[in-house]
Coordinates of C-alpha atoms and ligand atoms in Angstrom, one line a residue:
X1 CA -9.7 -33.1 0.8
X2 CA -8.2 -34.4 -2.4
X3 CA -6.2 -32.1 -4.6
X4 CA -8.7 -31.7 -7.5
X5 CA -8.0 -28.5 -9.4
X6 CA -10.7 -26.4 -7.6
X7 CA -9.8 -27.5 -4.1
X8 CA -8.5 -24.9 -1.7
X9 CA -7.3 -25.0 1.9
X10 CA -7.7 -21.8 3.8
X11 CA -5.8 -21.2 7.0
X12 CA -7.6 -19.2 9.6
X13 CA -11.3 -18.4 10.2
X14 CA -11.0 -14.7 10.9
X15 CA -12.8 -12.2 8.7
X16 CA -10.3 -12.6 5.8
X17 CA -10.4 -16.4 5.9
X18 CA -14.2 -16.7 6.1
X19 CA -14.6 -14.2 3.4
X20 CA -12.2 -16.0 1.2
X21 CA -14.3 -19.1 1.8
X22 CA -17.5 -17.3 0.9
X23 CA -16.2 -15.8 -2.3
X24 CA -14.5 -19.1 -3.2
X25 CA -17.8 -21.0 -2.7
X26 CA -19.7 -18.5 -4.8
X27 CA -17.3 -19.3 -7.6
X28 CA -17.5 -23.0 -7.4
X29 CA -14.3 -23.8 -5.4
X30 CA -14.2 -26.7 -2.9
X31 CA -12.9 -25.2 0.3
X32 CA -11.9 -26.3 3.8
X33 CA -10.9 -23.8 6.5
X34 CA -8.5 -24.9 9.2
X35 CA -8.8 -22.7 12.3
X36 CA -6.7 -23.2 15.5
X37 CA -9.3 -21.7 17.8
X38 CA -12.8 -23.2 18.6
X39 CA -14.6 -20.1 17.3
X40 CA -15.0 -18.1 14.1
X41 CA -13.9 -14.4 13.8
X42 CA -10.2 -14.2 14.9
X43 CA -9.7 -10.7 16.3
X44 CA -13.3 -9.8 15.8
X45 CA -14.6 -11.4 19.0
X46 CA -16.2 -10.9 22.4
X47 CA -16.6 -13.1 25.4
X48 CA -19.2 -13.5 28.2
X49 CA -18.5 -13.3 31.9
X50 CA -21.4 -13.6 34.4
X51 CA -24.0 -12.0 32.1
X52 CA -21.6 -9.3 30.8
X53 CA -20.2 -9.3 27.2
X54 CA -16.7 -7.8 26.8
X55 CA -15.9 -6.8 23.2
X56 CA -12.4 -6.9 21.9
X57 CA -13.0 -5.4 18.6
X58 CA -15.7 -3.4 16.9
X59 CA -15.9 0.4 17.5
X60 CA -17.0 1.4 14.0
X61 CA -17.8 -0.5 10.9
X62 CA -17.0 1.4 7.7
X63 CA -19.7 0.7 5.1
X64 CA -22.6 0.5 7.6
X65 CA -24.6 2.9 5.5
X66 CA -26.7 1.2 2.8
X67 CA -25.8 4.2 0.6
X68 CA -22.1 3.5 0.9
X69 CA -20.3 1.5 -1.9
X70 CA -18.7 -0.6 0.9
X71 CA -22.1 -1.7 2.1
X72 CA -22.3 -4.3 -0.7
X73 CA -19.4 -6.3 0.8
X74 CA -21.4 -6.6 4.0
X75 CA -24.4 -7.7 2.0
X76 CA -22.4 -10.2 0.0
X77 CA -20.9 -11.8 3.1
X78 CA -24.1 -11.9 5.1
X79 CA -23.0 -9.4 7.8
X80 CA -25.3 -6.5 7.0
X81 CA -28.6 -8.5 6.9
X82 CA -30.7 -7.8 10.0
X83 CA -28.0 -5.8 11.7
X84 CA -28.9 -2.6 13.6
X85 CA -26.3 0.2 13.8
X86 CA -25.9 2.9 16.4
X87 CA -24.5 6.2 15.3
X88 CA -22.9 8.2 18.2
X89 CA -22.8 12.0 18.2
X90 CA -19.3 11.9 19.4
X91 CA -16.2 9.9 18.6
X92 CA -14.6 10.4 22.0
X93 CA -13.8 13.1 24.6
X94 CA -10.7 14.2 26.4
X95 CA -11.3 15.7 29.8
X96 CA -8.6 18.2 31.1
X97 CA -7.3 18.8 34.6
X98 CA -8.5 22.5 34.2
X99 CA -12.2 21.5 33.9
X100 CA -12.3 21.9 30.1
X101 CA -13.3 19.0 27.8
X102 CA -12.5 18.4 24.2
X103 CA -15.4 16.7 22.5
X104 CA -14.6 15.1 19.1
X105 CA -18.1 15.5 17.6
X106 CA -19.0 13.3 14.6
X107 CA -20.7 16.3 13.0
X108 CA -18.1 18.4 11.3
X109 CA -19.7 21.8 12.0
X110 CA -20.1 21.0 15.7
X111 CA -16.5 19.7 15.8
X112 CA -15.2 22.9 14.3
X113 CA -17.2 25.2 16.6
X114 CA -16.2 23.3 19.7
X115 CA -12.4 23.2 18.9
X116 CA -12.4 26.9 18.0
X117 CA -14.2 27.8 21.1
X118 CA -11.7 25.9 23.2
X119 CA -8.6 27.2 21.6
X120 CA -9.1 30.2 19.3
X121 CA -5.3 30.6 19.2
X122 CA -5.1 27.2 17.4
X123 CA -7.4 28.3 14.6
X124 CA -4.8 27.4 11.9
X125 CA -4.4 23.6 12.8
X126 CA -8.1 23.4 13.7
X127 CA -9.2 24.7 10.3
X128 CA -6.6 22.6 8.5
X129 CA -8.0 19.5 10.3
X130 CA -11.6 20.5 9.3
X131 CA -10.6 21.1 5.7
X132 CA -8.8 17.7 5.7
X133 CA -12.0 15.9 6.8
X134 CA -14.0 17.7 4.2
X135 CA -11.5 16.7 1.6
X136 CA -11.9 13.1 2.5
X137 CA -15.7 13.4 2.5
X138 CA -15.4 14.5 -1.1
X139 CA -13.9 11.2 -2.2
X140 CA -16.5 8.7 -3.5
X141 CA -14.4 5.8 -4.7
X142 CA -15.8 3.6 -7.5
X143 CA -16.1 -0.1 -6.9
X144 CA -16.7 -3.0 -9.3
X145 CA -19.7 -3.9 -7.1
X146 CA -21.6 -1.0 -8.7
X147 CA -23.4 -0.8 -12.0
X148 CA -21.2 0.2 -14.9
X149 CA -22.6 3.7 -15.3
X150 CA -22.3 4.5 -11.6
X151 CA -18.8 3.2 -11.7
X152 CA -17.8 5.3 -14.7
X153 CA -19.4 8.4 -13.1
X154 CA -17.5 7.7 -9.8
X155 CA -14.2 7.1 -11.7
X156 CA -14.4 10.5 -13.3
X157 CA -15.5 12.0 -10.0
X158 CA -12.5 10.4 -8.1
X159 CA -10.1 11.5 -10.9
X160 CA -11.3 15.1 -10.6
X161 CA -11.2 15.0 -6.8
X162 CA -7.6 13.8 -7.0
X163 CA -6.8 16.5 -9.5
X164 CA -8.2 19.0 -7.0
X165 CA -6.8 17.6 -3.8
X166 CA -3.9 15.4 -4.9
X167 CA -1.2 17.6 -3.2
X168 CA -3.3 17.9 0.0
X169 CA -3.9 14.2 0.1
X170 CA -0.2 13.5 -0.1
X171 CA 0.6 16.1 2.5
X172 CA -1.9 14.5 5.0
X173 CA -0.5 11.0 4.1
X174 CA 2.9 12.2 5.1
X175 CA 1.9 13.7 8.5
X176 CA 1.8 11.4 11.5
X177 CA -0.6 11.8 14.4
X178 CA 2.3 12.9 16.6
X179 CA 3.5 15.6 14.1
X180 CA 0.0 17.0 13.7
X181 CA -0.6 17.1 17.5
X182 CA 2.5 19.1 18.0
X183 CA 1.1 21.9 15.9
X184 CA -1.4 22.8 18.7
X185 CA -0.4 25.4 21.3
X186 CA -3.3 24.7 23.7
X187 CA -2.0 21.8 25.9
X188 CA -5.4 20.1 26.2
X189 CA -5.9 20.1 22.4
X190 CA -2.3 18.9 21.9
X191 CA -2.9 16.1 24.4
X192 CA -6.3 15.2 22.9
X193 CA -4.9 15.0 19.4
X194 CA -2.0 13.0 20.6
X195 CA -4.1 10.3 22.3
X196 CA -6.9 10.1 19.7
X197 CA -4.6 8.6 17.1
X198 CA -1.6 6.3 17.1
X199 CA 1.6 8.6 17.1
X200 CA 3.2 7.0 14.0
X201 CA 0.0 6.4 12.0
X202 CA -0.6 8.6 9.0
X203 CA -3.2 11.4 9.7
X204 CA -5.1 10.7 6.5
X205 CA -6.8 7.8 8.2
X206 CA -8.1 9.9 11.0
X207 CA -9.5 12.3 8.5
X208 CA -11.3 9.4 6.7
X209 CA -12.6 8.1 9.9
X210 CA -14.2 11.5 10.7
X211 CA -15.5 11.8 7.1
X212 CA -17.2 8.4 7.5
X213 CA -18.6 9.2 11.0
X214 CA -20.0 12.5 9.6
X215 CA -21.7 10.6 6.8
X216 CA -23.1 8.1 9.2
X217 CA -21.2 5.4 7.4
X218 CA -19.2 4.0 10.3
X219 CA -21.8 2.8 12.8
X220 CA -21.5 0.5 15.8
X221 CA -23.3 -2.8 15.2
X222 CA -25.6 -3.5 18.2
X223 CA -24.5 -6.8 19.7
X224 CA -20.9 -6.1 18.9
X225 CA -18.3 -8.2 17.2
X226 CA -19.1 -11.9 17.7
X227 CA -22.6 -11.9 16.0
X228 CA -20.9 -10.4 12.9
X229 CA -18.3 -13.3 12.9
X230 CA -21.1 -15.8 13.4
X231 CA -23.0 -14.3 10.5
X232 CA -19.9 -14.7 8.2
X233 CA -19.5 -18.3 9.4
X234 CA -23.2 -19.0 8.7
X235 CA -23.0 -17.5 5.2
X236 CA -19.9 -19.7 4.5
X237 CA -21.5 -22.9 5.8
X238 CA -24.8 -22.1 4.0
X239 CA -22.8 -22.0 0.8
X240 CA -21.5 -25.5 1.6
X241 CA -18.1 -24.5 3.0
X242 CA -16.4 -26.8 5.6
X243 CA -14.6 -25.6 8.7
X244 CA -12.3 -27.6 11.0
X245 CA -11.9 -25.9 14.4
X246 CA -9.2 -26.7 17.0
X247 CA -6.9 -27.5 14.0
X248 CA -3.6 -25.6 14.1
X249 CA -1.6 -25.6 10.9
X250 CA 2.1 -26.2 11.6
X251 CA 3.5 -26.3 8.0
X252 CA 2.5 -25.4 4.5
X253 CA 3.7 -28.3 2.3
X254 CA 5.6 -27.5 -0.8
X255 CA 7.0 -29.5 -3.7
X256 CA 9.2 -28.1 -6.4
X257 CA 8.1 -24.5 -6.0
X258 CA 4.4 -25.3 -5.6
X259 CA 2.2 -25.4 -2.4
X260 CA 0.6 -28.8 -2.2
X261 CA -1.2 -28.8 1.2
X262 CA -0.7 -28.4 4.9
X263 CA 0.5 -30.4 7.9
X264 CA -1.4 -29.8 11.2
X265 CA 0.4 -29.8 14.6
X266 CA -1.1 -33.3 15.2
X267 CA 0.8 -34.5 12.1
X268 CA -2.2 -34.9 9.8
X269 CA -1.4 -33.9 6.2
X270 CA -4.1 -32.5 3.9
X271 CA -3.5 -31.8 0.2
X272 CA -5.2 -29.3 -2.1
X273 CA -4.6 -27.6 -5.4
X274 CA -4.3 -24.2 -3.6
X275 CA -3.4 -23.0 -0.1
X276 CA -4.4 -19.6 1.2
X277 CA -3.1 -18.3 4.5
X278 CA -5.4 -15.8 6.1
X279 CA -3.5 -16.2 9.4
X280 CA -0.7 -14.1 10.9
X281 CA 1.8 -13.0 8.3
X282 CA 4.9 -13.6 10.3
X283 CA 3.9 -17.1 11.4
X284 CA 2.9 -17.9 7.8
X285 CA 6.2 -16.8 6.2
X286 CA 8.7 -17.6 8.9
X287 CA 7.2 -20.7 10.5
X288 CA 4.7 -22.4 8.2
X289 CA 6.9 -21.7 5.2
X290 CA 10.1 -21.9 7.2
X291 CA 11.5 -18.5 5.8
X292 CA 12.1 -20.1 2.4
X293 CA 10.0 -17.8 0.2
X294 CA 11.2 -14.3 0.9
X295 CA 12.7 -11.4 -1.0
X296 CA 14.4 -8.3 0.2
X297 CA 11.1 -6.3 0.3
X298 CA 9.4 -8.8 2.6
X299 CA 12.5 -9.0 4.9
X300 CA 12.7 -5.2 5.1
X301 CA 9.0 -5.0 5.9
X302 CA 9.2 -7.5 8.8
X303 CA 12.4 -5.9 10.0
X304 CA 11.3 -2.3 10.0
X305 CA 7.6 -1.5 9.4
X306 CA 5.8 -0.6 12.7
X307 CA 2.8 -2.7 13.7
X308 CA -0.3 -1.7 15.6
X309 CA 0.9 -1.9 19.2
X310 CA -0.2 -4.6 21.5
X311 CA -2.8 -4.1 24.2
X312 CA -3.6 -4.4 27.8
X313 CA -7.3 -4.8 27.8
X314 CA -9.1 -4.6 31.1
X315 CA -12.9 -5.4 31.1
X316 CA -15.2 -4.7 34.1
X317 CA -18.8 -5.6 34.8
X318 CA -20.3 -2.7 36.8
X319 CA -23.5 -2.9 38.7
X320 CA -24.8 0.6 37.8
X321 CA -25.8 2.6 34.8
X322 CA -23.9 5.6 33.4
X323 CA -26.7 7.8 32.1
X324 CA -24.6 10.9 32.7
X325 CA -21.8 9.7 30.3
X326 CA -22.6 10.5 26.7
X327 CA -22.7 7.5 24.3
X328 CA -19.6 7.5 22.0
X329 CA -17.6 5.6 19.5
X330 CA -14.6 5.0 21.7
X331 CA -15.1 6.5 25.1
X332 CA -13.5 9.2 27.2
X333 CA -10.1 9.9 28.8
X334 CA -9.5 11.8 32.1
X335 CA -6.4 13.1 33.9
X336 CA -5.0 11.1 36.8
X337 CA -4.3 13.0 40.0
X338 CA -0.7 11.9 39.6
X339 CA 1.3 9.9 37.1
X340 CA 1.3 6.2 37.9
X341 CA 3.0 3.1 36.4
X342 CA 0.4 0.7 35.0
X343 CA 2.2 -2.4 33.9
X344 CA 5.2 -1.3 31.8
X345 CA 4.3 2.4 31.3
X346 CA 4.0 5.6 33.3
X347 CA 0.6 7.1 32.6
X348 CA -0.9 10.4 33.5
X349 CA -4.3 9.8 31.9
X350 CA -6.7 6.9 31.7
X351 CA -9.0 6.1 28.7
X352 CA -12.3 4.3 29.5
X353 CA -15.1 3.1 27.3
X354 CA -18.5 2.9 28.9
X355 CA -20.6 0.5 26.8
X356 CA -23.8 2.4 27.3
X357 CA -24.4 2.6 23.6
X358 CA -25.3 -1.1 23.5
X359 CA -27.8 -2.5 26.1
X360 CA -27.1 -6.0 25.0
X361 CA -23.7 -6.0 26.6
X362 CA -24.8 -6.1 30.2
X363 CA -27.8 -7.3 32.3
X364 CA -30.5 -4.7 32.9
X365 CA -29.3 -1.8 35.0
X366 CA -25.6 -2.8 34.7
X367 CA -22.8 -1.8 32.3
X368 CA -19.8 -3.3 30.6
X369 CA -16.7 -1.0 30.8
X370 CA -13.4 -1.5 29.1
X371 CA -10.0 0.2 29.5
X372 CA -7.6 -0.3 26.5
X373 CA -4.0 0.6 27.0
X374 CA -0.9 0.2 24.9
X375 CA 1.4 -2.3 26.6
X376 CA 4.6 -4.0 25.3
X377 CA 4.4 -7.6 24.3
X378 CA 8.0 -8.2 25.6
X379 CA 7.0 -7.0 29.1
X380 CA 4.3 -9.6 29.5
X381 CA 6.3 -12.3 27.7
X382 CA 9.0 -11.9 30.3
X383 CA 6.5 -11.9 33.2
X384 CA 4.9 -15.1 31.8
X385 CA 8.2 -17.0 32.3
X386 CA 6.8 -17.5 35.8
X387 CA 3.0 -18.2 35.4
X388 CA 2.2 -17.2 39.0
X389 CA 3.9 -13.8 38.6
X390 CA 2.0 -13.2 35.3
X391 CA -1.4 -14.1 36.9
X392 CA -0.7 -12.0 39.9
X393 CA 0.3 -9.0 37.8
X394 CA -3.0 -9.3 35.9
X395 CA -5.0 -9.3 39.1
X396 CA -3.0 -6.4 40.6
X397 CA -3.5 -4.4 37.4
X398 CA -7.2 -4.9 37.3
X399 CA -7.5 -3.6 40.8
X400 CA -5.1 -0.7 40.2
X401 CA -7.3 0.4 37.3
X402 CA -10.4 0.1 39.4
X403 CA -8.9 2.3 42.0
X404 CA -7.9 4.9 39.4
X405 CA -11.4 4.8 37.9
X406 CA -12.6 5.9 41.4
X407 CA -11.0 9.3 40.7
X408 CA -13.5 9.9 37.9
X409 CA -16.4 7.6 39.0
X410 CA -16.5 7.7 42.8
X411 CA -18.0 4.5 44.3
X412 CA -17.2 2.4 41.2
X413 CA -14.9 0.1 43.2
X414 CA -17.9 -1.1 45.2
X415 CA -19.9 -1.8 42.1
X416 CA -17.5 -4.1 40.3
X417 CA -19.0 -7.5 39.7
X418 CA -16.6 -8.9 37.2
X419 CA -13.0 -8.3 36.2
X420 CA -11.2 -9.7 33.1
X421 CA -7.7 -8.9 31.9
X422 CA -6.4 -9.7 28.5
X423 CA -2.7 -9.0 27.8
X424 CA -0.7 -9.0 24.5
X425 CA -0.1 -12.7 25.2
X426 CA -3.9 -13.3 25.3
X427 CA -4.3 -11.7 21.9
X428 CA -1.4 -13.8 20.6
X429 CA -2.7 -17.1 22.1
X430 CA -6.2 -16.7 20.7
X431 CA -5.4 -15.3 17.3
X432 CA -1.7 -16.0 16.6
X433 CA -1.0 -12.3 15.7
X434 CA 2.6 -11.4 15.7
X435 CA 3.7 -9.5 18.9
X436 CA 0.1 -9.5 19.9
X437 CA -0.6 -6.8 17.3
X438 CA -4.3 -6.0 17.0
X439 CA -4.4 -4.7 13.4
X440 CA -1.3 -5.6 11.5
X441 CA 0.8 -3.0 9.8
X442 CA 0.5 0.7 10.6
X443 CA 0.4 3.0 7.5
X444 CA 3.2 5.4 7.9
X445 CA 4.6 7.9 5.5
X446 CA 7.1 5.2 4.6
X447 CA 4.7 2.6 3.4
X448 CA 1.8 4.9 2.4
X449 CA 2.4 3.9 -1.2
X450 CA 0.5 0.7 -0.5
X451 CA -2.7 2.7 -0.5
X452 CA -2.2 3.1 -4.3
X453 CA -0.3 0.0 -5.1
X454 CA -1.6 -2.9 -2.9
X455 CA 0.8 -5.4 -1.5
X456 CA 1.3 -8.7 -3.3
X457 CA -0.9 -11.6 -2.2
X458 CA 1.7 -14.1 -3.4
X459 CA 5.2 -14.9 -2.3
X460 CA 8.3 -15.2 -4.5
X461 CA 9.1 -18.7 -5.8
X462 CA 6.0 -20.4 -4.7
X463 CA 3.0 -21.2 -6.9
X464 CA -0.5 -22.1 -5.8
X465 CA 0.0 -20.2 -2.5
X466 CA -1.6 -16.9 -1.5
X467 CA -2.0 -14.6 1.5
X468 CA -4.9 -12.4 2.5
X469 CA -6.0 -10.4 5.5
X470 CA -4.5 -7.6 7.6
X471 CA -0.9 -8.7 7.1
X472 CA -1.0 -8.0 3.4
X473 CA -3.3 -4.9 3.7
X474 CA -1.6 -2.2 5.8
X475 CA -4.0 -0.3 8.0
X476 CA -6.0 -3.5 8.7
X477 CA -9.6 -3.5 9.8
X478 CA -12.7 -5.5 9.1
X479 CA -13.7 -4.0 5.7
X480 CA -10.1 -4.4 4.5
X481 CA -10.0 -8.0 5.5
X482 CA -13.1 -8.7 3.4
X483 CA -11.8 -6.7 0.4
X484 CA -8.5 -8.5 0.7
X485 CA -10.4 -11.8 0.3
X486 CA -12.5 -10.4 -2.6
X487 CA -9.4 -9.1 -4.3
X488 CA -7.7 -12.5 -3.9
X489 CA -10.6 -14.5 -5.2
X490 CA -10.9 -12.3 -8.3
X491 CA -7.2 -13.0 -9.0
X492 CA -7.7 -16.7 -8.5
X493 CA -10.8 -16.8 -10.7
X494 CA -8.8 -14.8 -13.3
X495 CA -6.0 -17.5 -13.2
X496 CA -8.6 -20.1 -13.9
X497 CA -10.4 -18.1 -16.6
X498 CA -13.6 -17.9 -14.5
X499 CA -15.7 -14.8 -14.5
X500 CA -15.7 -13.7 -10.8
X501 CA -19.3 -13.8 -9.4
X502 CA -20.9 -12.8 -6.1
X503 CA -24.2 -14.5 -6.9
X504 CA -25.1 -17.9 -5.7
Ligands
LIG601 C1 -9.2 -3.9 20.2 C2 -9.5 -4.0 18.8 C3 -10.3 -3.0 18.2 C4 -10.6 -3.0 16.8 N1 -11.4 -2.1 16.3 C5 -11.8 -2.2 15.0 C6 -12.9 -1.4 14.5 O1 -13.5 -0.6 15.2 N2 -13.2 -1.5 13.2 C7 -12.5 -2.4 12.3 O2 -12.9 -2.5 11.1 N3 -11.5 -3.2 12.8 C8 -11.2 -3.1 14.1 N4 -10.2 -4.0 14.6 C9 -9.4 -4.7 13.7 C10 -10.0 -6.0 13.1 O3 -10.5 -6.8 14.2 C11 -8.9 -6.8 12.4 O4 -8.1 -6.0 11.5 C12 -9.5 -8.0 11.6 O5 -10.4 -8.7 12.4 C13 -8.3 -8.9 11.1 O6 -8.9 -10.0 10.4 P1 -8.0 -11.1 9.7 O7 -8.9 -12.1 9.3 O8 -7.1 -10.5 8.8 O9 -7.1 -11.6 10.9 P2 -7.4 -12.4 12.3 O10 -8.7 -11.9 12.9 O11 -6.2 -12.3 13.1 O12 -7.7 -13.9 11.8 C14 -6.7 -14.8 11.7 C15 -7.2 -16.2 12.0 O13 -6.2 -17.2 11.8 C16 -6.2 -18.1 12.9 N5 -4.8 -18.7 12.9 C17 -3.7 -18.1 13.1 N6 -2.7 -19.0 13.0 C18 -3.2 -20.2 12.7 C19 -2.7 -21.5 12.4 N7 -1.4 -21.7 12.5 N8 -3.5 -22.5 12.1 C20 -4.9 -22.3 12.0 N9 -5.4 -21.0 12.3 C21 -4.6 -20.0 12.6 C22 -6.5 -17.3 14.1 O14 -6.9 -18.0 15.2 C23 -7.6 -16.3 13.5 O15 -8.8 -16.9 13.7 C24 -10.0 -4.0 16.0 C25 -9.2 -5.0 16.6 C26 -9.0 -5.0 17.9 C27 -8.3 -6.2 18.6

């Protein structure tokens, strides 16, 4: 592309890479994105099989409400325009073996009422949870995207909210999902809280999720993930950005402590004044940069921070409707008649998401259904040493899950038209994410400080090189990837003495 001073190579066309391209183009940079896959979106994707669409990403999009200050990032990047959102009354439900069901309502009052009715003896943790959601609802963070006076008003408001809730906020940050669940005496509630959130993940994020759901600011976009990725790509191209698909970057080229370009796996070299990696963090640092630009902090992070676990993701096309199943953000779970090994883990419950909230995901009268289970990367990696064993295990697992679904939805086995199984290796193959992780770093009590002090987007000893996306933004997620790109481009504009702009 020629290394003039405003040239920039971006590695990866996921949300972070595309957004970097958009904000860079809006500020006059000459950009080229190199993406190893043949599609935009990275993890934010879906695929079609015989008329069904199986979605591997979006459950809720924070900032869907036009009143939210996050909404402007979706406007700026072209995702919000023309998009219709669905707001479910419930986040999910957990059915018990004793006939009771815990419904995690989006409405806070209904949620409180239902949890207290189910387990009056657990009033103390229930009310703590409800107060925590209300605390998070009180935060209205300022953003530089708002007019000055609104920003100042919100800055003062946020300061006062922190003064009031600072201690509580820290307490919730330091409690993991597992620790909170253990406070319940009622076994069904304990189980429900255990499975609703990742055990090591800080509870404060669950509280924020419920606060956003209650404010109808975390909607599900009709059409799912892929149309959003395509909208980002269109915005980028409309601004004159260039994307090269099926181009995997092997190396980031450096010379005397400066990034100078990239080398693709086919040997082609391209130079630019700046290189941004919006691809997997581990591959960027340890492969593309050969482990040469690290410090003790980065090493410790990759040695010890937990990542979002990898997934076994089974999708089914079912020739029936499920009008009796309430529409929800993330589905329901039910107890199995007896514990059973599914792939590498013994499971006594099965989660299932009936996609009846989005009619575009299946032909008329039919339904897309997904089952998302935690499953170890190493288990599948080992199986894949013999391709036929791996393929056979995938097939067996799909039918095992269908038979288990019979326990909750009798007759379903006879209505299956399509099966599709993605393993941690599938996620790795299509997106390059380390250990097949689906959202990067978990926020745990140990690294919660990153919420206040963001991670660095540069690496020690290397100029003109930057990182953005979920591997430098613990907690991950789509809004975070966009904000990561925005933060980065503000920094780069600052380096060049350019006033950052979001207007074309
Ligand atoms: C099952 C699931 C559910 C989710 N649910 C939600 C949700 O409800 N709400 C939400 O906000 N988020 C959700 N997420 C998380 C969200 O999808 C991710 O956090 C986000 O998409 C990460 O974007 P990214 O651009 O940082 O990374 P990625 O999407 O991983 O993009 C990285 C890109 O870099 C490319 N790449 C990698 N290596 C190379 C290379 N060497 N050369 C060239 N290109 C390369 C990849 O192909 C990819 O396109 C979910 C994710 C999954 C999988």
